PDB file of C-alpha atoms and ligand atoms in Angstrom:
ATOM      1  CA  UNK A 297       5.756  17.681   4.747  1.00  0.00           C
ATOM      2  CA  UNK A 298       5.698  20.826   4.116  1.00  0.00           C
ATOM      3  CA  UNK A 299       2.408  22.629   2.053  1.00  0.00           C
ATOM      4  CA  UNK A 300       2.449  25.711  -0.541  1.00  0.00           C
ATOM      5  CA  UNK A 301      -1.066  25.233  -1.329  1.00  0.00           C
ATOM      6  CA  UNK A 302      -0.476  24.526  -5.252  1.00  0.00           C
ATOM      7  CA  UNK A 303      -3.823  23.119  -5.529  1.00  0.00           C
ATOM      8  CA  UNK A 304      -6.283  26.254  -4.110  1.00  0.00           C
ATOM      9  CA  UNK A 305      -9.574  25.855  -6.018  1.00  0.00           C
ATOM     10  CA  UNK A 306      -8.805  22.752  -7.615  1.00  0.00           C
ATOM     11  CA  UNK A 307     -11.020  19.692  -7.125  1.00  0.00           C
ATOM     12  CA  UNK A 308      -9.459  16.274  -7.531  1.00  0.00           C
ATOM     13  CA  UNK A 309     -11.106  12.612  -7.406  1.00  0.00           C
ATOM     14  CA  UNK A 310      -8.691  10.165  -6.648  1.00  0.00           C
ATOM     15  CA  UNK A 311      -9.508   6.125  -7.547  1.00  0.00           C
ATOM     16  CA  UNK A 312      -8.091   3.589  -4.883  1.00  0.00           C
ATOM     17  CA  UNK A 313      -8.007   6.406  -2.242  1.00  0.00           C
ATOM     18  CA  UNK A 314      -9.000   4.478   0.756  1.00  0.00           C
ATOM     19  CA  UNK A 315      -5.534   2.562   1.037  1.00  0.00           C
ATOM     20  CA  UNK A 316      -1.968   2.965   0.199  1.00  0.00           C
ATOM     21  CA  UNK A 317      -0.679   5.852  -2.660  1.00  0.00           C
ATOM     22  CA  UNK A 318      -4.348   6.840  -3.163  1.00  0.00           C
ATOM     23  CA  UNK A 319      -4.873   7.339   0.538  1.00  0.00           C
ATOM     24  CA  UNK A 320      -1.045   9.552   0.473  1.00  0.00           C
ATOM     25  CA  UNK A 321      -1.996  11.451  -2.624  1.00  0.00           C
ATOM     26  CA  UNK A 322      -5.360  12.634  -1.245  1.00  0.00           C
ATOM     27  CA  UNK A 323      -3.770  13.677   1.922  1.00  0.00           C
ATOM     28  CA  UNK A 324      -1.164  15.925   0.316  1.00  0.00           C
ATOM     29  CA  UNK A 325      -3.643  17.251  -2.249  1.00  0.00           C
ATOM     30  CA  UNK A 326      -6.002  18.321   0.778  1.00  0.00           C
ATOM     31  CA  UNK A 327      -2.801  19.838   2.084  1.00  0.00           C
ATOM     32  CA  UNK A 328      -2.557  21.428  -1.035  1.00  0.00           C
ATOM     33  CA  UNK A 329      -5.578  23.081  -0.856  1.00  0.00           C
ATOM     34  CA  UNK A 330      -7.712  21.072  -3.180  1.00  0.00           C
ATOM     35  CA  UNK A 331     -11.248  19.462  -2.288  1.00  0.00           C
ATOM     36  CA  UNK A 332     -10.254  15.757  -2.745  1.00  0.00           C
ATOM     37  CA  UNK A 333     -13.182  12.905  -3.756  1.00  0.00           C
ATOM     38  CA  UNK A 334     -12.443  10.015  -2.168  1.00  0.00           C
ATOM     39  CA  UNK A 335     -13.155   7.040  -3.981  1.00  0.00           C
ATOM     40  CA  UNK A 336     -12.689   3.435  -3.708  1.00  0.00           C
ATOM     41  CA  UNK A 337     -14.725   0.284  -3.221  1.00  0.00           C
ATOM     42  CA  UNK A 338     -13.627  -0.293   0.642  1.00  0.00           C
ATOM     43  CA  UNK A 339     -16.532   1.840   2.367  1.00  0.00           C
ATOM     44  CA  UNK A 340     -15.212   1.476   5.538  1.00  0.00           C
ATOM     45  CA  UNK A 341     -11.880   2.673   5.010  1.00  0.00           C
ATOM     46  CA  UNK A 342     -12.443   4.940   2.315  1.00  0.00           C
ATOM     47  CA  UNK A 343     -14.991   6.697   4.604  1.00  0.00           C
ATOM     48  CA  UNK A 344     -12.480   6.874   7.396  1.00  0.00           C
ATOM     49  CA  UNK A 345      -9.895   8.880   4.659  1.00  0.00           C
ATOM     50  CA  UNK A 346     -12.534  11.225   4.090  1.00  0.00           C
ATOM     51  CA  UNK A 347     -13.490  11.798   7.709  1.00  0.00           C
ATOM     52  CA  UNK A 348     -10.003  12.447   8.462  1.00  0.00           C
ATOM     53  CA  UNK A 349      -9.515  15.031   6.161  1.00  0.00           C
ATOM     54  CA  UNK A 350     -12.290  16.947   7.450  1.00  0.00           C
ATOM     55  CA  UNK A 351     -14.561  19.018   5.111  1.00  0.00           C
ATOM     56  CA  UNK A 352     -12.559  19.166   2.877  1.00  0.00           C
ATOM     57  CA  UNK A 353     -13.056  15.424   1.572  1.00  0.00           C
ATOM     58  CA  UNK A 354     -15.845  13.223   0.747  1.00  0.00           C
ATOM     59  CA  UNK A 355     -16.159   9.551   0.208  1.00  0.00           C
ATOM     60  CA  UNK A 356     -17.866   8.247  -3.128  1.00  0.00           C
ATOM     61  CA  UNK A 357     -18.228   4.523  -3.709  1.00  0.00           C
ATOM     62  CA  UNK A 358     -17.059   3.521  -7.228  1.00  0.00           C
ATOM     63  CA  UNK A 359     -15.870   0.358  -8.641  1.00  0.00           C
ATOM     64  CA  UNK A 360     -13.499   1.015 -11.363  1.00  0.00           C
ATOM     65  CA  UNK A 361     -14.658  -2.046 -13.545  1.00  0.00           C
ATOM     66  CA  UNK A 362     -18.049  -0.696 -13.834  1.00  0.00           C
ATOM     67  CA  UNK A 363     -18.838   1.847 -16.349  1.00  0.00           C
ATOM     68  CA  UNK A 364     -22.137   2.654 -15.022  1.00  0.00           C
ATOM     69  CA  UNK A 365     -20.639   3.307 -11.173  1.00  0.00           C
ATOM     70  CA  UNK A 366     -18.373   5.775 -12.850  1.00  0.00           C
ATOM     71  CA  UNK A 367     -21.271   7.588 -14.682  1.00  0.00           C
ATOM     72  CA  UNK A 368     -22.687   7.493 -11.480  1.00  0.00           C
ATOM     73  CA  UNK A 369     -20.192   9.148  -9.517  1.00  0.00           C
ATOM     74  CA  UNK A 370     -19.694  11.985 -12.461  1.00  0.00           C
ATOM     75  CA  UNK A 371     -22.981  12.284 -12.547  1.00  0.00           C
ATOM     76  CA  UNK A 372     -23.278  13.061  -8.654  1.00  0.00           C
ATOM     77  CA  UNK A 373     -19.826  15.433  -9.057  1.00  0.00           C
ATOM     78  CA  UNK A 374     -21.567  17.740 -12.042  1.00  0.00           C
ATOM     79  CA  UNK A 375     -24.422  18.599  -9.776  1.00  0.00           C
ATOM     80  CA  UNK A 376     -22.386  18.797  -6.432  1.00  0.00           C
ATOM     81  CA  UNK A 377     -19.241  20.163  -7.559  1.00  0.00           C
ATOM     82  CA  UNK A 378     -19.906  21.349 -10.621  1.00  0.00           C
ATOM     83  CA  UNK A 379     -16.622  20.144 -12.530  1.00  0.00           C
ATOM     84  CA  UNK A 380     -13.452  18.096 -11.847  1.00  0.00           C
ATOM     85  CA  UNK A 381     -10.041  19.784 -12.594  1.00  0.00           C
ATOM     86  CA  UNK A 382      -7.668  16.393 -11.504  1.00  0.00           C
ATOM     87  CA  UNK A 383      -8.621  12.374 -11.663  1.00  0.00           C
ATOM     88  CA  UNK A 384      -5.715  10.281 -10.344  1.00  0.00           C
ATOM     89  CA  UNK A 385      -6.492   6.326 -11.568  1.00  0.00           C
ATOM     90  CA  UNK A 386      -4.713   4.564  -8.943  1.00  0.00           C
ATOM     91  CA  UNK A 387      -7.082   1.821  -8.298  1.00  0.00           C
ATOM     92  CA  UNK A 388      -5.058  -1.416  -8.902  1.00  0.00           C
ATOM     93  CA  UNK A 389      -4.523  -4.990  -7.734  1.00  0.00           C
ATOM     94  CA  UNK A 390      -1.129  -7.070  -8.390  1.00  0.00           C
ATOM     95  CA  UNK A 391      -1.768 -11.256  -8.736  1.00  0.00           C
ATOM     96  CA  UNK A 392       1.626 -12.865  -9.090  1.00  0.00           C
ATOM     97  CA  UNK A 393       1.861 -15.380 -11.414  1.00  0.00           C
ATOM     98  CA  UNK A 394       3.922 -16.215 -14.792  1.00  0.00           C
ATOM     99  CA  UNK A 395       2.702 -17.422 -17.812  1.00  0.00           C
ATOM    100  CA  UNK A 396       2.410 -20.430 -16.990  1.00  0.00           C
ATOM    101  CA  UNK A 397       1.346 -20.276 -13.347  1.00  0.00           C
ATOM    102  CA  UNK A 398      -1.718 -17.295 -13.997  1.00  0.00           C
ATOM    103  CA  UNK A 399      -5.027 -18.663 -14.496  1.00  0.00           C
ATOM    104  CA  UNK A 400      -6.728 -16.796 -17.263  1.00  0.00           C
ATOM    105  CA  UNK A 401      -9.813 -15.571 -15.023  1.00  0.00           C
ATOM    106  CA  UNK A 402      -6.969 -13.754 -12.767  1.00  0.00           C
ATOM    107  CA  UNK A 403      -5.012 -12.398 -16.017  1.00  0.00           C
ATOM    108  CA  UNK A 404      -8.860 -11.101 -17.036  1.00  0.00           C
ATOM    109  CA  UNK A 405      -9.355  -9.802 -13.249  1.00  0.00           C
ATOM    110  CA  UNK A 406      -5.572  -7.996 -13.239  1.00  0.00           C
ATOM    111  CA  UNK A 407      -6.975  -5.982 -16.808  1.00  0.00           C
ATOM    112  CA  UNK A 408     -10.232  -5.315 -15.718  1.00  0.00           C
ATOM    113  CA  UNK A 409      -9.029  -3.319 -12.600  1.00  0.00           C
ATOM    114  CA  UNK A 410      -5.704  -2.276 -13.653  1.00  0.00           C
ATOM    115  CA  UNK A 411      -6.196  -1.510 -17.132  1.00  0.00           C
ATOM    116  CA  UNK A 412      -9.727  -1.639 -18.440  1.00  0.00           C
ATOM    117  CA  UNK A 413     -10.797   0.839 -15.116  1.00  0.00           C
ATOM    118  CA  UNK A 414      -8.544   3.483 -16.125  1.00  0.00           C
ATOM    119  CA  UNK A 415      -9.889   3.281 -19.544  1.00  0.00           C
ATOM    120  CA  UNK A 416     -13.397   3.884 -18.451  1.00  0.00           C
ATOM    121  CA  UNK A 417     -12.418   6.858 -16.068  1.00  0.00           C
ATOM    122  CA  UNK A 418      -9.859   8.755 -19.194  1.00  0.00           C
ATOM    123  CA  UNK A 419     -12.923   8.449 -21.906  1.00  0.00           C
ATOM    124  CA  UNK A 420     -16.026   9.714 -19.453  1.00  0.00           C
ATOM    125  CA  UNK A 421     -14.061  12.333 -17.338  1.00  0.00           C
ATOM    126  CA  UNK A 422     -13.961  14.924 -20.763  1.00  0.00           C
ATOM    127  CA  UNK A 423     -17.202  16.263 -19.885  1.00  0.00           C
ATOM    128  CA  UNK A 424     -16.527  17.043 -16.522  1.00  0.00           C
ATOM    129  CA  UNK A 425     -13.304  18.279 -17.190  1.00  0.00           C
ATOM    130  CA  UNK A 426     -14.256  21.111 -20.068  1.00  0.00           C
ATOM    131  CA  UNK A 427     -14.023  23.927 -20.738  1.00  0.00           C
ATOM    132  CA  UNK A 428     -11.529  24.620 -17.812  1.00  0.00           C
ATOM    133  CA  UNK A 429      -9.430  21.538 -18.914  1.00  0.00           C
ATOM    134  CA  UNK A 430      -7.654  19.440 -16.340  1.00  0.00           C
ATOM    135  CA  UNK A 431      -5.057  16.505 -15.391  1.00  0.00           C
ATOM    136  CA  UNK A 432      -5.771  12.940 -15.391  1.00  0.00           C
ATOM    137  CA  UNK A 433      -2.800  10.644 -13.506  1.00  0.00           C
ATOM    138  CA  UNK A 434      -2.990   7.356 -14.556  1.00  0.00           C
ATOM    139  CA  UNK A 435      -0.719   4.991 -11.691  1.00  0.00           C
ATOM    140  CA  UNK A 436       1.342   2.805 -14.028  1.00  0.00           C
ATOM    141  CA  UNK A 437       4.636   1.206 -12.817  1.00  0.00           C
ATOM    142  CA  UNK A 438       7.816   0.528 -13.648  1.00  0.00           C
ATOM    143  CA  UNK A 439       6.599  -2.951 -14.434  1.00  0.00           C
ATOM    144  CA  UNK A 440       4.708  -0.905 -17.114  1.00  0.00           C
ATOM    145  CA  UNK A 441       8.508  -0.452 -18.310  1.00  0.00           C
ATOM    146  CA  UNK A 442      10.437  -4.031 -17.511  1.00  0.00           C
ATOM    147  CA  UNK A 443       9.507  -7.086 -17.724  1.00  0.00           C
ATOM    148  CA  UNK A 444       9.527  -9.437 -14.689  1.00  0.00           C
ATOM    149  CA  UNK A 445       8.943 -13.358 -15.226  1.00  0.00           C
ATOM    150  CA  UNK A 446       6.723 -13.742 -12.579  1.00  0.00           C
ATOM    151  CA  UNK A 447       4.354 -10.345 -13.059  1.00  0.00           C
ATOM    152  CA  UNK A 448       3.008 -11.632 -16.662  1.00  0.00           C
ATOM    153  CA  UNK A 449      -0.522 -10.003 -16.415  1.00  0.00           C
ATOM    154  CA  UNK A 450       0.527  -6.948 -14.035  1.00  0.00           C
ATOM    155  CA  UNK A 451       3.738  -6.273 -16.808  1.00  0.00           C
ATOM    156  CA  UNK A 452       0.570  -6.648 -19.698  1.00  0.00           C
ATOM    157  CA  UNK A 453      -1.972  -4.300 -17.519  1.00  0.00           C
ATOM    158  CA  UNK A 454       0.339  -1.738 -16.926  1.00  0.00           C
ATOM    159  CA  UNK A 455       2.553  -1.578 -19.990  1.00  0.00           C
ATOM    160  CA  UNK A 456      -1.049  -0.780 -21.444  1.00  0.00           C
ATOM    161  CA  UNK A 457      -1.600   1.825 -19.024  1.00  0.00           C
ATOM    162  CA  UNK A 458       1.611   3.126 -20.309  1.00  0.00           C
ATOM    163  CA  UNK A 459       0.379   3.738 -24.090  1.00  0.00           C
ATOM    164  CA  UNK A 460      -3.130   4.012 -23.326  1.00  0.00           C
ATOM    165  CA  UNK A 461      -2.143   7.405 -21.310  1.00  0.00           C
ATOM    166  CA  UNK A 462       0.116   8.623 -24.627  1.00  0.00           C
ATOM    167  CA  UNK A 463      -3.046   7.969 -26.785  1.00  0.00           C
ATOM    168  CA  UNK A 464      -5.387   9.701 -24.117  1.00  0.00           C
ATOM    169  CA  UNK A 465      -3.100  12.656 -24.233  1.00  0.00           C
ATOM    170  CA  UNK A 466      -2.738  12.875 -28.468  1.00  0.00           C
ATOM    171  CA  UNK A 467      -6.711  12.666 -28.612  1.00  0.00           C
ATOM    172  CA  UNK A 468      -7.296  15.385 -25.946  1.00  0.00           C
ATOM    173  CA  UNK A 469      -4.134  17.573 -27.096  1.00  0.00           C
ATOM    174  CA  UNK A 470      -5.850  17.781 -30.534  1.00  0.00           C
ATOM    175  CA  UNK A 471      -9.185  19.048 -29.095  1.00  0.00           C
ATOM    176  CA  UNK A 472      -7.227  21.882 -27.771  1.00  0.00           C
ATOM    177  CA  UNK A 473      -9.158  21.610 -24.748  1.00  0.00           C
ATOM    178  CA  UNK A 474      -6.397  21.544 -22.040  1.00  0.00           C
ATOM    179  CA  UNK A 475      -7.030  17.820 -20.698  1.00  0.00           C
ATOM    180  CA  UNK A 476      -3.518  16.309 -20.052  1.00  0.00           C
ATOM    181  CA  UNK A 477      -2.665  13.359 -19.544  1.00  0.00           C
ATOM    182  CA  UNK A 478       0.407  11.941 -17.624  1.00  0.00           C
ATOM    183  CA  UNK A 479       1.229   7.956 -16.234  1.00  0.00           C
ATOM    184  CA  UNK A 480       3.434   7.520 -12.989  1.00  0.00           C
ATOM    185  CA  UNK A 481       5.750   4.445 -12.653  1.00  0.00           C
ATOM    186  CA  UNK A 482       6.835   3.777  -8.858  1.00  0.00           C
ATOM    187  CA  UNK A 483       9.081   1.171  -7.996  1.00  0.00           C
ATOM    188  CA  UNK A 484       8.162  -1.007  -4.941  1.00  0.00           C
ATOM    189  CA  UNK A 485       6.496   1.114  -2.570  1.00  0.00           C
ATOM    190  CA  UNK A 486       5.370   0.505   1.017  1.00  0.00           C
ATOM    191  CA  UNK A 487       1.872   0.094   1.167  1.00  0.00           C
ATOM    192  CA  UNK A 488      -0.699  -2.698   1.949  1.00  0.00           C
ATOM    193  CA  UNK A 489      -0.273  -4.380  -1.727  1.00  0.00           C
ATOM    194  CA  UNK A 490       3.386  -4.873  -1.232  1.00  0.00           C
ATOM    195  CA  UNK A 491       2.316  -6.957   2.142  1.00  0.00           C
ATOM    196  CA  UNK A 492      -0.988  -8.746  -0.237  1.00  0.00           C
ATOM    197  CA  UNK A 493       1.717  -9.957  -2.823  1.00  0.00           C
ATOM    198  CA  UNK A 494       4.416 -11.187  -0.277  1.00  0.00           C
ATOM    199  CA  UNK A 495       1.074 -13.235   1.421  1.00  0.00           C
ATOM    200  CA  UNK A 496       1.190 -14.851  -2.491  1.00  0.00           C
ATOM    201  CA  UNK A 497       4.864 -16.249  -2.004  1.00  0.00           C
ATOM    202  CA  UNK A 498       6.554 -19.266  -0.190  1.00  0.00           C
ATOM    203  CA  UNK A 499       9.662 -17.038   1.335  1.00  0.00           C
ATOM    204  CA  UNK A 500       8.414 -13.366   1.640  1.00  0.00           C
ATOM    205  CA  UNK A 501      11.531 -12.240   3.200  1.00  0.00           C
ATOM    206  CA  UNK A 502      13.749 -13.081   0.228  1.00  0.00           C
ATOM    207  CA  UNK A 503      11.017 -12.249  -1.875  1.00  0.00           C
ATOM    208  CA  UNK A 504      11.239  -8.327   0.135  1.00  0.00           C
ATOM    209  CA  UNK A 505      15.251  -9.030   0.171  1.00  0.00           C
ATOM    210  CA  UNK A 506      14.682  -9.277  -3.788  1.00  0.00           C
ATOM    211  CA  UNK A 507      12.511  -5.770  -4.010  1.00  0.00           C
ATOM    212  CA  UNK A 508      15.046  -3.749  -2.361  1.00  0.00           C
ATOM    213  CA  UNK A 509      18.155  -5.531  -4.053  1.00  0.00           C
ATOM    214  CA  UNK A 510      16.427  -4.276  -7.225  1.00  0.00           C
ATOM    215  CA  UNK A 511      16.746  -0.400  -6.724  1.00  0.00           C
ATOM    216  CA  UNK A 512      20.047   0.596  -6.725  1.00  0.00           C
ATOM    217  CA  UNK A 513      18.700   3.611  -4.433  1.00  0.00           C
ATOM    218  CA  UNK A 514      19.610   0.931  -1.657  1.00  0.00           C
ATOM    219  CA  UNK A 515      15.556   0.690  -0.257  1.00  0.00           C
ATOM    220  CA  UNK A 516      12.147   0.867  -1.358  1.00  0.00           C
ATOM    221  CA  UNK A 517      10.194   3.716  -2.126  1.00  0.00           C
ATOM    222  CA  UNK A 518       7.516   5.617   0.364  1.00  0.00           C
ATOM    223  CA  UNK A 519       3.970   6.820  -0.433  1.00  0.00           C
ATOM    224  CA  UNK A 520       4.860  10.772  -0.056  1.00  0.00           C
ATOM    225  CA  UNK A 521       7.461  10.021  -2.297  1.00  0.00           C
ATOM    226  CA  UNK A 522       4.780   9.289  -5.337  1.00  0.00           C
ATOM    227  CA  UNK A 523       2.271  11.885  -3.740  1.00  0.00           C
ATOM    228  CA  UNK A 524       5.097  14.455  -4.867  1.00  0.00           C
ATOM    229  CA  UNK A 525       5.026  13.646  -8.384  1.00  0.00           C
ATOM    230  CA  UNK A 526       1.399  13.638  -8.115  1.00  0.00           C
ATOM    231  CA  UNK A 527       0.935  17.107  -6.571  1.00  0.00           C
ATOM    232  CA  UNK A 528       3.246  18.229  -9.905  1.00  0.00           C
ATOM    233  CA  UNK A 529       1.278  16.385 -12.306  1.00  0.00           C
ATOM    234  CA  UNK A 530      -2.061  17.937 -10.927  1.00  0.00           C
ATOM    235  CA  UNK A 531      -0.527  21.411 -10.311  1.00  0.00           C
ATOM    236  CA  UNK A 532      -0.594  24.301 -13.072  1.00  0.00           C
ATOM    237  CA  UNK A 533       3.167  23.568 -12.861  1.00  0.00           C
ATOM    238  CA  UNK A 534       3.357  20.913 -15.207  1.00  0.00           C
ATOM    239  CA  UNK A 535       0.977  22.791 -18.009  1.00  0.00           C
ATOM    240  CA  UNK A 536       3.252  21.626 -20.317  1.00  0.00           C
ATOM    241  CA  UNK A 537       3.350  17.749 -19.441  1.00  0.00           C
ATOM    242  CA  UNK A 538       1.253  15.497 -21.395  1.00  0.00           C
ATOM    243  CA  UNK A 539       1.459  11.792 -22.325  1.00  0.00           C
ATOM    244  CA  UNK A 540       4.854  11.848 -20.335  1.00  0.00           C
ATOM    245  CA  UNK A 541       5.964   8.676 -18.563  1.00  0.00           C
ATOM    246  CA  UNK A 542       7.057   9.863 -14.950  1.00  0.00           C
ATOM    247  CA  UNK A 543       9.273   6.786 -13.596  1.00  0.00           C
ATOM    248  CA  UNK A 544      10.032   7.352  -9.569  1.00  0.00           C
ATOM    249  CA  UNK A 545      11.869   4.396  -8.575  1.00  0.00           C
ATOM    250  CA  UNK A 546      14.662   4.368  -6.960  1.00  0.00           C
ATOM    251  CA  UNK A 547      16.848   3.655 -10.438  1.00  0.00           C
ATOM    252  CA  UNK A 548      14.776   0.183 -10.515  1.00  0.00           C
ATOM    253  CA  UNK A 549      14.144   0.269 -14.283  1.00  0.00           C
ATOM    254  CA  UNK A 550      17.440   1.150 -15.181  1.00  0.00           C
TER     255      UNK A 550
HETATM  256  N1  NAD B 264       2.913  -0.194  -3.868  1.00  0.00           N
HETATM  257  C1  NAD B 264       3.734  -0.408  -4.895  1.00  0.00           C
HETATM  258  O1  NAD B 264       4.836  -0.919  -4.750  1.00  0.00           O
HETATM  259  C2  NAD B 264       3.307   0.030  -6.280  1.00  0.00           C
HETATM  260  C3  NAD B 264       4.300   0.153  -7.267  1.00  0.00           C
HETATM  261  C4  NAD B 264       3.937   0.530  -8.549  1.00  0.00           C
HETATM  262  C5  NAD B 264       2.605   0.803  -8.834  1.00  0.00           C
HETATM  263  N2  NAD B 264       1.674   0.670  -7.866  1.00  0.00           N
HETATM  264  C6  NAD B 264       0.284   0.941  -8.234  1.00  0.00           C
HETATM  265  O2  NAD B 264      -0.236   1.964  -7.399  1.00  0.00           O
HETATM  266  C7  NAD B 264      -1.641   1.778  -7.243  1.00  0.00           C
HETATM  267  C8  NAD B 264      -1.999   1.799  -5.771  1.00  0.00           C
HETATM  268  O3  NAD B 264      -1.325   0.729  -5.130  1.00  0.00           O
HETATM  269  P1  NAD B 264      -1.152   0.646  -3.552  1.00  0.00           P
HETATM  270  O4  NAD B 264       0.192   0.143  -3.319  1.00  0.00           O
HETATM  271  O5  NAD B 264      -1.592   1.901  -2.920  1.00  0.00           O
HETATM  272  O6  NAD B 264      -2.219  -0.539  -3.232  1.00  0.00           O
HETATM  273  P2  NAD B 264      -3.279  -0.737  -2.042  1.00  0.00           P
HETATM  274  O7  NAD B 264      -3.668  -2.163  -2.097  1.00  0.00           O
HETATM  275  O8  NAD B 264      -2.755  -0.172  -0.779  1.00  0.00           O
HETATM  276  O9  NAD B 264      -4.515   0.174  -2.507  1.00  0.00           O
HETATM  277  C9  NAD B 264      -5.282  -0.139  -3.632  1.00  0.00           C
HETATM  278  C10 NAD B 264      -6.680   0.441  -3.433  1.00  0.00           C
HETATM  279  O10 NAD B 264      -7.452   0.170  -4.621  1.00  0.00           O
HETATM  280  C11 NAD B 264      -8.763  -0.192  -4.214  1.00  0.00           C
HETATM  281  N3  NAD B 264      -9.431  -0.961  -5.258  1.00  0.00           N
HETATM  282  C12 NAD B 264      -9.162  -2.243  -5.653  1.00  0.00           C
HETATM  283  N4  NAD B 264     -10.044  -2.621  -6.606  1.00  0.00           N
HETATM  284  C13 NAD B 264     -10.854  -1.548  -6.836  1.00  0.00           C
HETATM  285  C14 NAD B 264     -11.962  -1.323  -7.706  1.00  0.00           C
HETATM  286  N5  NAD B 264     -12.404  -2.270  -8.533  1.00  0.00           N
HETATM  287  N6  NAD B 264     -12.562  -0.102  -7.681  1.00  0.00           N
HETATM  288  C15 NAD B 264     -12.115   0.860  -6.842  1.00  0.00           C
HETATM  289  N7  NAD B 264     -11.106   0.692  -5.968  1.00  0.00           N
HETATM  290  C16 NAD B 264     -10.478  -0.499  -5.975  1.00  0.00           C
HETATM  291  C17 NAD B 264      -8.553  -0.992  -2.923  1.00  0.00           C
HETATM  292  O11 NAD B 264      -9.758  -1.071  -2.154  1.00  0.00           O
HETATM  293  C18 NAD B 264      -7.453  -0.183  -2.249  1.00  0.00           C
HETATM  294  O12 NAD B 264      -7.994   0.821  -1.417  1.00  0.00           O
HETATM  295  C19 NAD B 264      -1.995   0.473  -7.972  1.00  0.00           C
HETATM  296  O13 NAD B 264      -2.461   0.776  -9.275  1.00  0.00           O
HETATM  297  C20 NAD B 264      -0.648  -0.235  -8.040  1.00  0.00           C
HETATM  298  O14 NAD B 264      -0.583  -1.147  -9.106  1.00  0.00           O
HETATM  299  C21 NAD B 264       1.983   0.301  -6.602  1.00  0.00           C
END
């Protein structure tokens, strides 16, 4: 990897940081040059992100699905920081399970985290963000895009993560304040929730033979290669991208 430093003087918080695409798009952002928040609910390995990227980083704890952690947090970043220029909603959880086979409390769960987290995090951020303006990421999929029979409430939570970012972008477009707002749809990725749904399935291997079958790439996707688009998205380079759907997977939705 190789850095340019096209985030000098930015700050970023990133949701879901401790693991996974939140724990690769807080490394390249620090590479970047931007002083990345860590956040997540996993103290232990959220704080062991932060540690790792030296000053640079710090670890907040913040549960998405709680409005008043998030206050909390942006409450702590206006007198410490001052102001937030980037918030990447990654946080996210995948239950498998059709419409048949989902309980309702885990379709409620999937929303909460997936959905109703980024919701909280696009309407308080505003305040932080002005008068500078600034980029929120929201991590959709591209099962925000295609349906899959057995991904009923992840397909639900982040199809809405899909228009609720277009909406988000309209409303803070019209204030002419410079907030944008952009969603990201990966294809399967490596990362620890790829190995938390195969522990969900009778036959992992097929159901990992199945993944890669699906992009006609030829394999699955890796964690830089979403930390790219991110470091675009939160980058004065894309000034002009709002309420865009960035799909990086492999040709899976095609
Ligand atoms: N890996 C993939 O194949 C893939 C593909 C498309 C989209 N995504 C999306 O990317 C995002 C990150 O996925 P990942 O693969 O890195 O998963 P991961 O399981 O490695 O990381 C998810 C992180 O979210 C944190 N988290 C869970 N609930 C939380 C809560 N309530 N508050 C704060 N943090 C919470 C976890 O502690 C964990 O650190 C998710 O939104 C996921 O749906 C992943």
């Amino acid at each position: 990897m190789t850095s340019s430093a096209r985030l000098t003087g930015k700050i970023a918080l990133v949701t879901g940081a401790a693991s996974g695409l939140g724990e690769a798009i807080s490394r390249r952002f620090a590479a970047e040059g931007a002083r990345v928040i860590i956040a997540d609910i996993d103290e232990t390995a959220g704080k062991a992100v932060a540690a790792s990227l030296g000053s640079t980083a710090r670890f907040v704890r913040l549960d998405v699905t709680d409005e008043n952690s998030w206050l909390g947090v942006f409450q702590d970043l206006k007198a410490q920081e001052g102001r937030l220029d980037v918030l990447v909603n990654n946080a996210g959880i995948t239950t498998m399970g059709s419409i048949e086979s989902l309980s309702v409390a885990g379709f409620k769960n999937m929303l909460e985290i997936d959905l109703v987290g980024v919701f909280i995090g696009c309407k308080h951020v505003a305040a932080l963000m002005r008068p500078k303006g600034g980029s929120i990421i929201n991590m959709s999929s591209m099962c925000g895009i295609r349906a899959q029979a057995d991904l009923a409430g992840y397909n639900a939570a982040k199809a809405g993560v899909t228009l609720l970012t277009k909406s988000v972008a309209l409303h803070y477009a019209r204030q002419r304040d410079g907030i944008r707002c952009n969603s990201i749809h990966p294809g399967a990725i490596h990362t620890p929730i790829l190995e938390k749904v195969m522990a969900q399935v009778e036959d992992p291997k097929a159901l990992l033979a199945s993944f890669e079958a699906g992009h006609p790439i030829g394999r699955l996707g890796r964690p830089e290669e979403i930390a790219a688009i991110a470091l675009y998205l939160a980058s004065d380079e894309s000034a002009f991208a709002t309420g865009g759907e960035f799909v990086v997977d492999g040709g899976s939705s095609l």
